[in-house]
XYZ file of C-alpha atoms in Angstrom:
501
model
C 0.000 0.000 0.000
C 1.429 3.369 -1.014
C 1.748 5.730 1.958
C 0.232 9.182 1.547
C -0.116 12.240 3.734
C -2.390 12.037 6.776
C -3.429 15.701 6.673
C -7.159 16.333 6.908
C -8.895 17.143 3.613
C -9.685 20.745 2.830
C -13.253 21.750 3.670
C -14.940 23.393 0.665
C -15.836 27.042 1.044
C -19.417 28.295 1.438
C -20.969 25.044 2.625
C -24.646 25.391 3.566
C -25.514 25.292 7.246
C -28.936 23.803 6.421
C -29.964 21.832 3.344
C -33.686 22.288 2.757
C -36.343 20.662 0.618
C -37.326 22.193 -2.729
C -41.059 22.175 -3.411
C -42.982 24.119 -6.070
C -39.907 26.204 -6.866
C -39.241 27.258 -3.262
C -36.729 26.094 -0.628
C -38.643 25.006 2.467
C -37.887 23.438 5.821
C -39.645 20.295 7.025
C -43.251 20.724 8.091
C -42.354 19.531 11.589
C -39.034 21.384 11.669
C -36.964 18.230 12.068
C -33.389 17.947 10.794
C -30.513 15.499 10.927
C -26.756 16.088 10.928
C -24.564 15.284 7.935
C -20.825 14.565 8.261
C -17.943 14.167 5.847
C -16.509 10.605 5.735
C -12.850 11.632 5.915
C -13.237 12.998 9.452
C -16.811 12.030 10.452
C -17.278 15.592 11.694
C -20.778 17.058 11.097
C -20.724 20.085 8.821
C -24.412 20.867 8.247
C -28.012 20.024 9.099
C -30.428 18.518 6.587
C -34.210 18.858 6.583
C -35.692 15.513 7.617
C -38.680 15.025 5.364
C -41.811 13.226 6.500
C -45.221 12.366 5.095
C -46.470 15.968 5.032
C -43.418 17.127 3.095
C -43.837 14.344 0.547
C -47.531 15.157 0.209
C -46.685 18.803 -0.519
C -44.066 17.816 -3.105
C -46.394 15.354 -4.840
C -49.183 17.938 -4.889
C -46.835 20.474 -6.508
C -45.673 17.942 -9.071
C -49.251 16.860 -9.775
C -50.350 20.463 -10.321
C -47.413 21.118 -12.665
C -48.227 17.966 -14.618
C -51.984 18.520 -14.824
C -52.036 22.251 -15.579
C -48.514 23.360 -16.366
C -46.817 23.666 -19.740
C -44.124 21.014 -19.304
C -45.898 17.832 -20.534
C -47.540 19.853 -23.335
C -44.306 21.238 -24.746
C -42.899 19.731 -27.899
C -40.021 17.293 -27.559
C -37.752 19.921 -29.115
C -38.747 22.528 -26.509
C -38.165 20.152 -23.620
C -34.870 19.133 -25.181
C -33.683 22.741 -25.190
C -34.321 22.970 -21.452
C -32.442 19.702 -20.869
C -29.469 21.061 -22.818
C -29.480 24.181 -20.648
C -29.482 21.931 -17.567
C -26.410 20.179 -19.011
C -24.751 23.564 -19.512
C -25.534 24.478 -15.904
C -23.879 21.285 -14.703
C -20.814 21.856 -16.868
C -20.485 25.443 -15.612
C -20.290 24.041 -12.062
C -18.137 20.999 -12.818
C -15.311 21.773 -10.393
C -17.673 22.820 -7.609
C -19.800 19.699 -8.083
C -16.744 17.466 -8.018
C -15.463 19.210 -4.884
C -18.772 18.789 -3.043
C -19.247 15.206 -4.233
C -15.772 14.153 -3.146
C -16.136 15.881 0.234
C -19.564 14.374 0.961
C -19.049 10.822 -0.365
C -15.322 10.212 0.189
C -14.775 9.497 -3.521
C -11.362 10.429 -4.915
C -11.616 13.858 -6.514
C -10.495 12.582 -9.925
C -13.343 10.073 -10.006
C -15.843 12.654 -8.745
C -14.943 14.865 -11.707
C -15.856 12.063 -14.060
C -19.270 11.747 -12.407
C -20.013 15.445 -12.979
C -19.207 15.168 -16.691
C -21.331 12.039 -17.034
C -24.283 13.805 -15.406
C -24.185 16.579 -17.999
C -23.958 14.039 -20.787
C -27.065 12.258 -19.497
C -29.141 15.402 -20.054
C -27.690 16.070 -23.509
C -28.278 12.477 -24.515
C -31.930 12.358 -23.462
C -32.562 15.706 -25.143
C -31.524 13.979 -28.368
C -33.437 10.770 -27.626
C -36.785 12.414 -26.973
C -36.561 14.548 -30.090
C -35.643 11.606 -32.333
C -38.138 9.174 -30.804
C -40.613 7.915 -33.382
C -44.209 6.850 -32.947
C -45.846 4.096 -34.961
C -48.782 3.876 -37.365
C -50.624 0.798 -38.685
C -52.927 0.994 -41.712
C -55.508 -1.318 -43.230
C -58.099 -0.644 -45.905
C -60.664 0.213 -43.226
C -58.693 1.903 -40.467
C -55.461 3.597 -39.543
C -54.155 3.142 -36.020
C -51.438 5.318 -34.601
C -49.569 4.859 -31.326
C -48.502 7.843 -29.288
C -46.375 8.128 -26.161
C -47.732 10.058 -23.201
C -45.841 10.900 -19.982
C -47.165 8.762 -17.152
C -47.433 11.539 -14.549
C -45.543 12.134 -11.301
C -42.414 9.995 -11.016
C -40.871 9.194 -7.630
C -37.077 8.944 -7.857
C -35.094 7.414 -4.986
C -31.336 7.492 -5.442
C -28.283 5.967 -3.690
C -25.247 7.486 -2.026
C -22.359 5.966 -3.959
C -22.309 8.335 -6.984
C -25.282 10.467 -6.013
C -25.303 13.401 -8.430
C -24.670 11.293 -11.517
C -27.280 8.697 -10.550
C -29.791 11.455 -9.835
C -29.166 12.756 -13.364
C -29.610 9.235 -14.716
C -33.229 9.279 -13.499
C -34.035 12.986 -13.785
C -32.977 13.355 -17.421
C -35.266 10.685 -18.976
C -38.175 11.442 -16.634
C -38.088 15.132 -17.558
C -37.458 14.374 -21.228
C -40.589 12.221 -21.294
C -42.664 15.086 -19.873
C -43.128 13.798 -16.326
C -43.008 15.876 -13.178
C -40.740 14.451 -10.492
C -40.156 14.156 -6.765
C -36.539 13.277 -5.973
C -35.572 11.684 -2.647
C -31.750 11.780 -2.455
C -29.782 9.422 -0.228
C -29.610 10.710 3.344
C -25.855 10.011 3.638
C -24.952 12.285 0.691
C -27.348 15.232 0.228
C -24.766 17.916 -0.513
C -24.412 17.795 -4.305
C -28.193 17.360 -4.682
C -28.609 20.788 -3.104
C -27.303 22.276 -6.383
C -30.172 20.918 -8.503
C -32.720 23.657 -7.664
C -30.584 26.497 -9.001
C -29.532 24.497 -12.050
C -33.156 23.659 -12.862
C -34.422 27.200 -12.281
C -31.680 28.805 -14.388
C -32.451 26.383 -17.227
C -36.074 27.540 -17.285
C -37.746 24.403 -15.944
C -41.253 25.443 -14.809
C -41.800 25.555 -11.044
C -43.236 22.329 -9.630
C -41.859 20.055 -12.350
C -38.818 19.279 -10.188
C -39.277 18.774 -6.448
C -36.873 17.362 -3.880
C -37.512 16.000 -0.387
C -34.598 14.973 1.811
C -34.880 12.466 4.611
C -34.566 8.863 5.681
C -35.708 6.000 3.511
C -38.066 4.592 6.116
C -39.910 7.925 6.400
C -39.596 10.155 3.332
C -38.837 7.267 0.984
C -41.694 5.142 2.281
C -44.146 8.040 2.024
C -43.157 8.602 -1.602
C -43.530 4.921 -2.511
C -46.933 4.671 -0.833
C -48.413 7.897 -2.187
C -51.448 7.115 -4.379
C -50.686 9.952 -6.817
C -47.219 8.639 -7.700
C -47.690 5.930 -10.362
C -43.971 5.337 -11.009
C -41.063 4.575 -8.681
C -37.482 4.397 -9.910
C -35.154 3.115 -7.203
C -31.452 2.357 -7.072
C -30.148 0.776 -3.886
C -29.795 -2.402 -1.906
C -31.842 -5.522 -2.594
C -33.522 -5.731 0.834
C -34.895 -2.206 0.426
C -35.995 -3.044 -3.095
C -38.057 -5.966 -1.851
C -39.777 -3.673 0.651
C -40.556 -1.163 -2.102
C -42.072 -3.890 -4.275
C -44.357 -4.955 -1.443
C -45.456 -1.390 -0.734
C -45.944 -0.552 -4.423
C -48.045 -3.641 -5.112
C -51.116 -2.094 -3.462
C -51.140 0.708 -6.026
C -49.979 -1.448 -8.957
C -47.181 1.053 -9.514
C -44.655 0.869 -12.297
C -41.245 -0.082 -10.920
C -37.714 0.250 -12.199
C -35.260 -1.059 -9.636
C -31.516 -1.431 -9.990
C -30.431 -3.348 -6.920
C -27.349 -5.162 -5.641
C -24.690 -7.169 -7.403
C -21.967 -9.727 -6.771
C -20.533 -9.799 -10.253
C -18.018 -12.371 -11.532
C -14.794 -11.440 -13.290
C -13.658 -14.557 -15.216
C -9.998 -14.743 -16.297
C -8.935 -17.558 -18.625
C -5.339 -18.742 -18.957
C -5.012 -17.370 -22.485
C -6.039 -13.843 -21.452
C -3.706 -10.878 -21.632
C -2.884 -11.227 -17.946
C -1.666 -7.651 -17.565
C -4.894 -6.264 -18.998
C -6.956 -8.686 -16.912
C -5.199 -7.591 -13.702
C -5.773 -3.948 -14.649
C -9.447 -4.600 -15.326
C -9.994 -6.662 -12.195
C -8.300 -4.059 -9.968
C -10.286 -1.193 -11.444
C -13.493 -3.200 -11.316
C -13.351 -3.816 -7.571
C -11.441 -0.781 -6.220
C -12.692 2.175 -8.277
C -15.317 4.346 -6.567
C -13.924 2.932 -3.286
C -15.479 -0.427 -4.222
C -18.874 1.165 -3.574
C -20.379 0.272 -6.931
C -23.142 -2.149 -7.841
C -21.293 -3.475 -10.895
C -18.043 -4.214 -9.016
C -16.394 -7.414 -10.254
C -15.818 -8.524 -6.687
C -15.758 -12.303 -7.358
C -12.624 -12.939 -9.419
C -12.417 -16.407 -11.031
C -9.050 -17.403 -12.477
C -8.131 -20.537 -14.457
C -5.975 -22.877 -12.372
C -2.866 -22.801 -14.561
C -2.411 -19.030 -14.137
C -4.045 -18.674 -10.728
C -0.834 -18.387 -8.628
C 0.650 -15.791 -10.970
C -2.574 -13.797 -11.130
C -2.973 -13.760 -7.335
C 0.632 -12.626 -6.846
C 0.318 -9.827 -9.407
C -3.084 -8.715 -8.139
C -1.931 -8.665 -4.493
C 1.223 -6.707 -5.336
C -0.829 -4.082 -7.206
C -3.464 -3.927 -4.465
C -0.707 -3.202 -1.921
C 0.447 -0.311 -4.110
C -3.033 1.149 -4.593
C -2.997 4.639 -3.107
C -5.366 5.211 -0.178
C -5.648 8.805 0.945
C -7.589 12.008 1.314
C -10.511 12.287 -1.113
C -9.377 15.751 -2.267
C -5.853 14.569 -3.178
C -5.534 13.989 -6.965
C -3.121 11.102 -6.280
C -5.722 9.166 -4.248
C -7.133 5.995 -5.812
C -9.260 4.866 -2.836
C -10.765 7.479 -0.528
C -12.944 7.218 2.558
C -15.997 4.963 2.765
C -19.218 6.915 2.950
C -20.388 6.545 6.561
C -19.221 5.008 9.867
C -22.091 2.498 9.856
C -21.142 1.320 6.379
C -17.463 1.293 7.296
C -18.108 -1.019 10.250
C -20.190 -3.276 8.009
C -17.333 -3.570 5.490
C -14.817 -4.286 8.261
C -17.142 -7.079 9.371
C -16.558 -8.778 6.015
C -12.798 -8.584 6.516
C -13.282 -10.379 9.825
C -15.623 -12.921 8.201
C -13.084 -13.689 5.467
C -10.390 -14.359 8.036
C -12.684 -16.436 10.237
C -13.948 -18.620 7.390
C -10.429 -19.481 6.210
C -9.824 -17.313 3.144
C -6.184 -16.359 2.583
C -5.609 -12.623 3.041
C -3.100 -11.510 0.397
C -3.491 -7.715 0.579
C -4.829 -5.053 2.906
C -7.393 -5.976 5.506
C -6.892 -3.041 7.849
C -6.949 0.700 8.244
C -3.861 2.352 6.717
C -1.541 3.482 9.514
C -1.148 6.980 8.084
C -4.937 7.589 8.223
C -5.940 7.244 11.884
C -9.272 9.032 11.469
C -12.125 8.661 9.007
C -13.555 5.627 7.228
C -10.455 4.287 5.486
C -9.643 0.705 4.455
C -6.667 -0.460 2.445
C -7.330 -2.263 -0.837
C -8.102 -5.752 0.412
C -7.885 -9.096 -1.377
C -8.622 -12.654 -0.237
C -7.474 -15.691 -2.232
C -8.616 -19.337 -2.104
C -12.177 -18.195 -1.415
C -14.854 -20.899 -1.576
C -18.521 -20.473 -2.573
C -19.779 -21.053 0.967
C -17.959 -17.997 2.351
C -19.820 -14.785 3.076
C -17.302 -12.674 1.155
C -18.152 -14.770 -1.917
C -21.940 -14.738 -1.570
C -22.868 -11.334 -0.111
C -22.532 -7.879 -1.588
C -19.873 -6.001 0.385
C -19.877 -2.591 -1.357
C -16.311 -1.843 -0.363
C -12.712 -2.381 -1.563
C -12.582 -6.153 -0.961
C -11.835 -8.706 -3.689
C -12.569 -12.444 -3.402
C -10.397 -14.605 -5.701
C -10.893 -18.287 -6.500
C -9.585 -20.807 -9.089
C -11.611 -22.710 -11.693
C -10.801 -25.823 -13.751
C -12.341 -25.277 -17.191
C -15.028 -23.339 -19.053
C -17.894 -25.348 -17.593
C -16.584 -24.850 -14.062
C -16.127 -21.125 -14.688
C -19.735 -20.683 -15.810
C -21.024 -22.754 -12.885
C -19.126 -20.656 -10.346
C -20.013 -17.395 -12.075
C -23.726 -18.215 -11.858
C -23.602 -19.541 -8.301
C -24.999 -16.316 -6.848
C -28.411 -14.853 -6.059
C -27.452 -11.763 -8.069
C -27.449 -11.176 -11.815
C -26.298 -7.655 -12.598
C -22.957 -7.730 -14.418
C -20.067 -9.946 -15.483
C -16.594 -9.613 -16.985
C -14.739 -12.139 -19.156
C -11.059 -12.017 -20.120
C -9.814 -14.301 -22.911
C -8.157 -14.049 -26.325
C -10.372 -16.870 -27.636
C -13.293 -14.736 -28.807
C -15.518 -17.695 -29.644
C -15.185 -18.890 -26.062
C -15.573 -15.326 -24.844
C -18.948 -15.010 -26.562
C -20.078 -18.409 -25.279
C -19.192 -17.630 -21.696
C -20.579 -14.094 -21.834
C -23.923 -15.397 -23.059
C -23.936 -18.215 -20.499
C -23.474 -15.847 -17.543
C -26.795 -14.993 -15.883
C -26.370 -11.233 -15.867
C -28.015 -8.239 -17.500
C -24.659 -6.907 -18.738
C -21.369 -8.616 -19.561
C -18.134 -6.989 -20.700
C -15.639 -9.016 -22.756
C -11.989 -7.942 -22.451
C -13.082 -4.612 -21.007
C -13.834 -2.899 -17.743
C -17.190 -1.227 -17.108
C -17.630 1.140 -20.057
C -21.263 1.671 -21.043
C -22.734 3.452 -24.031
C -25.663 5.611 -22.893
C -27.811 4.061 -25.624
C -27.649 0.592 -24.075
C -29.948 -0.853 -21.379
C -28.647 -1.025 -17.821
C -29.973 -3.495 -15.269
C -30.006 -7.106 -14.181
C -32.103 -10.025 -13.053
C -32.551 -12.275 -10.033
C -31.830 -10.258 -6.868
C -30.246 -7.477 -8.930
C -33.432 -5.782 -9.984
C -36.498 -5.337 -12.118
C -36.560 -3.547 -15.454
C -33.940 -1.637 -17.405
C -32.780 1.958 -17.506
C -30.795 3.754 -20.182
C -31.566 4.656 -23.778
C -35.090 4.052 -25.007
C -35.631 1.674 -22.075
C -35.843 4.720 -19.804
C -38.300 6.491 -22.099
C -40.391 3.303 -22.190
C -40.614 3.442 -18.393
C -41.615 7.094 -18.071
C -44.182 7.010 -20.884
C -47.205 4.914 -21.701
C -48.318 4.027 -25.218
C -51.795 4.923 -26.381
C -53.424 3.530 -29.512
C -55.826 5.735 -31.460
C -57.725 3.936 -34.255
C -59.483 5.978 -36.926
C -62.058 4.669 -39.425
C -61.198 5.473 -43.029
C -64.781 4.975 -44.230
C -68.084 3.560 -43.156
C -67.477 0.981 -40.466
C -69.867 -1.968 -40.451
C -70.887 -2.332 -36.821
C -72.942 -5.388 -35.823
C -76.393 -4.149 -34.786
C -77.539 -5.338 -31.357
C -81.051 -5.004 -30.000
């Protein structure tokens, strides 16, 4: 592990003392006045209070969104007009790129270089969906007697519940298609990381988004989130987060037969065959499990390596993990920053203890770096000789911990890859492309990368199966979710109707 300075990270200037809700174009405090403290993960020192939303706050936000949808101009604008507003939102994000990255890194513990990438991706999401909605075609079907045409209509008020790992970008991932489709929205950001979300109101207002189309309620999932899911005037819920919470949302949404898009957990396999470019495979495996502090749903945290190259791979991976730079989130040299919250940090440390207890061989990390005595820091950690019965193999950790195991042949690799309740992503490394395609298609996952790390075209669908979620987001899949199709059939002449009575 590369040693870095232990100095505390710089606190950004002009931090808010209170982060409030945003309802009907106005910043408001909670109806009951409640707040909760928010701390930065590098020191765990509170730096501001956040309005703690409850049922009354959600009701006000949904009412504002419903009014904007029913009587406002937004859903009645042309796709081109809405697209212009989305492009101005993208420009507003780009104008604040450094500030957004600074706030995101400070609030989440992400390395500043990776936080900058999230800000750029957020702007691109809005530009992309501005193009998608304008180019989206509708269908027509003609016979000699009738012509039927199919139109897309925005569903209504969309409830968006987002996670804390890359909060601003993932908020944009839901906001951009929902707004492009013509919906009004209520956003419930993650309670651990509300800081960057506090920039949305000004960005939206400056772009000319009508008041009430975008609303935001902060608070805990079990209060504000639950109220949003249960509200009868919210027909759509898009949620990204852990699987257990997703199951609870499905149960609550069933009563209202709500539309659901849920991207949940993952325990994705990274399969390395003996003929792979081993250097590239090590690079990809390291990046896949340690980028974003390991706090990513698509992390390739189960690394499967063919037996003949397993010892070499483990040695090379462990040596690189030991040299991975852990340090202050605001330091450009940092590769792993601070985990998001003390509760999550303790949970991740529990998996280190479980790996040791169950007999996995610790080959890198496993403890707090000595030069970082405060904050939620963990060295890049790797266990080898992991077996499928171990917790670090079966459960999503959401931290910088890799589990490495050998496999015998292609059949064994596929069996081990699919021996998981999750089905989000997979990675395959081989120079035999025929085998690469076979294995990629045999892996039970919504997305598989062959000889690549996680690089996704915005046009492609994102999501998984099994315990990893329901539905797909991205590209036209997102527009499909936020719109409903309506068929209008028109008679071209006299229609012979059977005469009853």
